[in-house]
XYZ file of C-alpha atoms in Angstrom:
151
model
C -15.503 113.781 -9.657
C -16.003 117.623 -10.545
C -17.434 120.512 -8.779
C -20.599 119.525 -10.974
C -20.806 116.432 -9.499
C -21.919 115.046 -5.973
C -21.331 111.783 -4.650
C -23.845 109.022 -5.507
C -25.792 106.902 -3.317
C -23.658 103.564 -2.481
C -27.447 101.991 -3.876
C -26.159 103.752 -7.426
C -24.457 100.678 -9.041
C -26.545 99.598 -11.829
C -27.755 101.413 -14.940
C -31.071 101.189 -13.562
C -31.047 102.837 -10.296
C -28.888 104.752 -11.638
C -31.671 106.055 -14.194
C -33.807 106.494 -10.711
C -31.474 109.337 -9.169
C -32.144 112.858 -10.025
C -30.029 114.728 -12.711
C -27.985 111.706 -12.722
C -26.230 109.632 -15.579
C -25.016 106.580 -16.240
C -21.073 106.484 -17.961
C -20.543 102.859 -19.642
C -17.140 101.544 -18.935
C -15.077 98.514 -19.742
C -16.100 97.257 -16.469
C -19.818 98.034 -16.911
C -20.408 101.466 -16.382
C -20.344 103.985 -13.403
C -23.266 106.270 -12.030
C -22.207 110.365 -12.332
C -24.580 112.528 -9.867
C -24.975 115.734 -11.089
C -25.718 118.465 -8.803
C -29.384 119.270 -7.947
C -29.129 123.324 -6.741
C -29.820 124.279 -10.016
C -26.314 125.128 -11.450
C -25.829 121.841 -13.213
C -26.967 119.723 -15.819
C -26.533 116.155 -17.369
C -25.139 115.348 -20.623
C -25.244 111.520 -21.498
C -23.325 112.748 -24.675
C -20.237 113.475 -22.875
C -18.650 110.473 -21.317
C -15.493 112.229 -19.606
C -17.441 115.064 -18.754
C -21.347 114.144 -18.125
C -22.279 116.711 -15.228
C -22.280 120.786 -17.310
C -22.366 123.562 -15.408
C -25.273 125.872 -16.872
C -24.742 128.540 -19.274
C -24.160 131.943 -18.109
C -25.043 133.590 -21.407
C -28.387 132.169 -20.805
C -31.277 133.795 -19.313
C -33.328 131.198 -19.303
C -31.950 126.728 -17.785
C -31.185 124.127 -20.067
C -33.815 121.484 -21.666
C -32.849 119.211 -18.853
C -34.627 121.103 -16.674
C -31.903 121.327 -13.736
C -30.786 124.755 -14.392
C -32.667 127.649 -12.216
C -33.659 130.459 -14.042
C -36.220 131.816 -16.562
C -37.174 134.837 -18.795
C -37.985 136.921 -15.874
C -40.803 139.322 -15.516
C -41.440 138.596 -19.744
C -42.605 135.209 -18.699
C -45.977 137.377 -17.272
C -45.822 140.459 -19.290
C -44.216 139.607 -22.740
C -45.298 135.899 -23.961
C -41.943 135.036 -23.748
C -40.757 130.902 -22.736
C -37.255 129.377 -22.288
C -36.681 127.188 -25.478
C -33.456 125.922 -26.951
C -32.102 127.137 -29.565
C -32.113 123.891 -32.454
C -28.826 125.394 -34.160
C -26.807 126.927 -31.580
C -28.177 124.131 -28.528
C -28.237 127.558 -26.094
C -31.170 128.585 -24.437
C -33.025 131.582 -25.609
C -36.528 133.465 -24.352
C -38.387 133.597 -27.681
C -41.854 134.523 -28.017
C -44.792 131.617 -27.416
C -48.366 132.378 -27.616
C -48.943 129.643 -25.400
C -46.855 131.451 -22.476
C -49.736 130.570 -19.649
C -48.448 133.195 -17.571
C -48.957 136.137 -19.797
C -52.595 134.887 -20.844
C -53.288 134.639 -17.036
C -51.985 138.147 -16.317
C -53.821 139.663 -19.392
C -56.884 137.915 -18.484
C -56.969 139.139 -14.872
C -56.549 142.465 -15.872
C -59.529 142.028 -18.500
C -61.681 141.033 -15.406
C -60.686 143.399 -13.702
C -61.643 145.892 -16.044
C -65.156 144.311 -16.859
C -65.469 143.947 -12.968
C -64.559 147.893 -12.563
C -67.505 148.902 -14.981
C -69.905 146.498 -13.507
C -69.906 148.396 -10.379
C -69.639 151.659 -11.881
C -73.133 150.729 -13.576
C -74.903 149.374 -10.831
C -73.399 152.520 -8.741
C -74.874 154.806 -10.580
C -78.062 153.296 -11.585
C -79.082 152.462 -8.000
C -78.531 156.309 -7.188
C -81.857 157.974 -6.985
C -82.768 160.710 -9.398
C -82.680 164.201 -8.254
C -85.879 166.062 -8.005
C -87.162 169.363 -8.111
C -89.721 169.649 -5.850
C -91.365 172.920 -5.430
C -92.895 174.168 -2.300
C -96.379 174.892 -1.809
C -96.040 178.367 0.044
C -93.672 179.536 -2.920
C -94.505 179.086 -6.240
C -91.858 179.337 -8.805
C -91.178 183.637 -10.534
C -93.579 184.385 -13.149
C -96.295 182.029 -11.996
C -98.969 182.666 -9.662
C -100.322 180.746 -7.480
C -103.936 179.740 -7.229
C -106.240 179.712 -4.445
């Protein structure tokens, strides 16, 4: 077992519950096969592809976890300000933050700060047109230079 791995539950002896444990994989074998736990804190993921070796440490020269989902991490603040997602990479197989218009957290950001803005002028408006108009009003003892007053 590697540093990758933890030990499986004793219940872990078929391909089937096997398939029911997460980040775990199932290694066939001459004598049927044997159940590899991967570690769950977010520093490993499964490879079925790898017999000798099933349970990968994640890639450091990745911002962002592996397809398996098992890997902590993301594209950091991008994910909100820059439309950016964790994909992988189809020719290289590393992961990558690469631009996606449908990046929820960015449209939720920008949209918040949109109503926020069209919330800011609402009140501005209704401020200033429930203010009441200033008015000259013009005493009756004094009557304003140049005009006399009648009486």
């Amino acid at each position: 077992m590697s540093t990758s791995e933890t030990p499986c539950p004793n219940t872990a002896t078929t391909q089937e519950a096997c398939a029911q444990i997460p980040n775990a994989v199932w290694v066939p074998t001459a004598n049927g096969g044997s159940c590899h736990c991967c570690n769950t804190n977010g520093t490993t993921y499964r490879d079925p592809s790898d017999p000798t070796s099933p349970c990968k440490l994640c890639p450091s020269n990745s911002l962002c976890g592996t397809g398996d989902g098992f890997c902590k991490g993301s594209c950091g603040s991008w994910e909100w300000f820059g439309f950016l997602k964790c994909v992988v990479e189809p020719t290289t197989n590393l992961n990558q933050c690469q631009f996606s218009i449908s990046q929820w957290k960015s449209w939720l950001f920008y949209g918040l700060i949109v109503l926020a803005i069209i919330l800011l002028i609402v009140i501005i408006v209704s401020v200033t047109r429930s203010r009441p108009k200033s008015v000259v009003y013009v005493s009756s003892t004094q009557a304003p230079s140049g005009v006399t007053r009648l009486q």
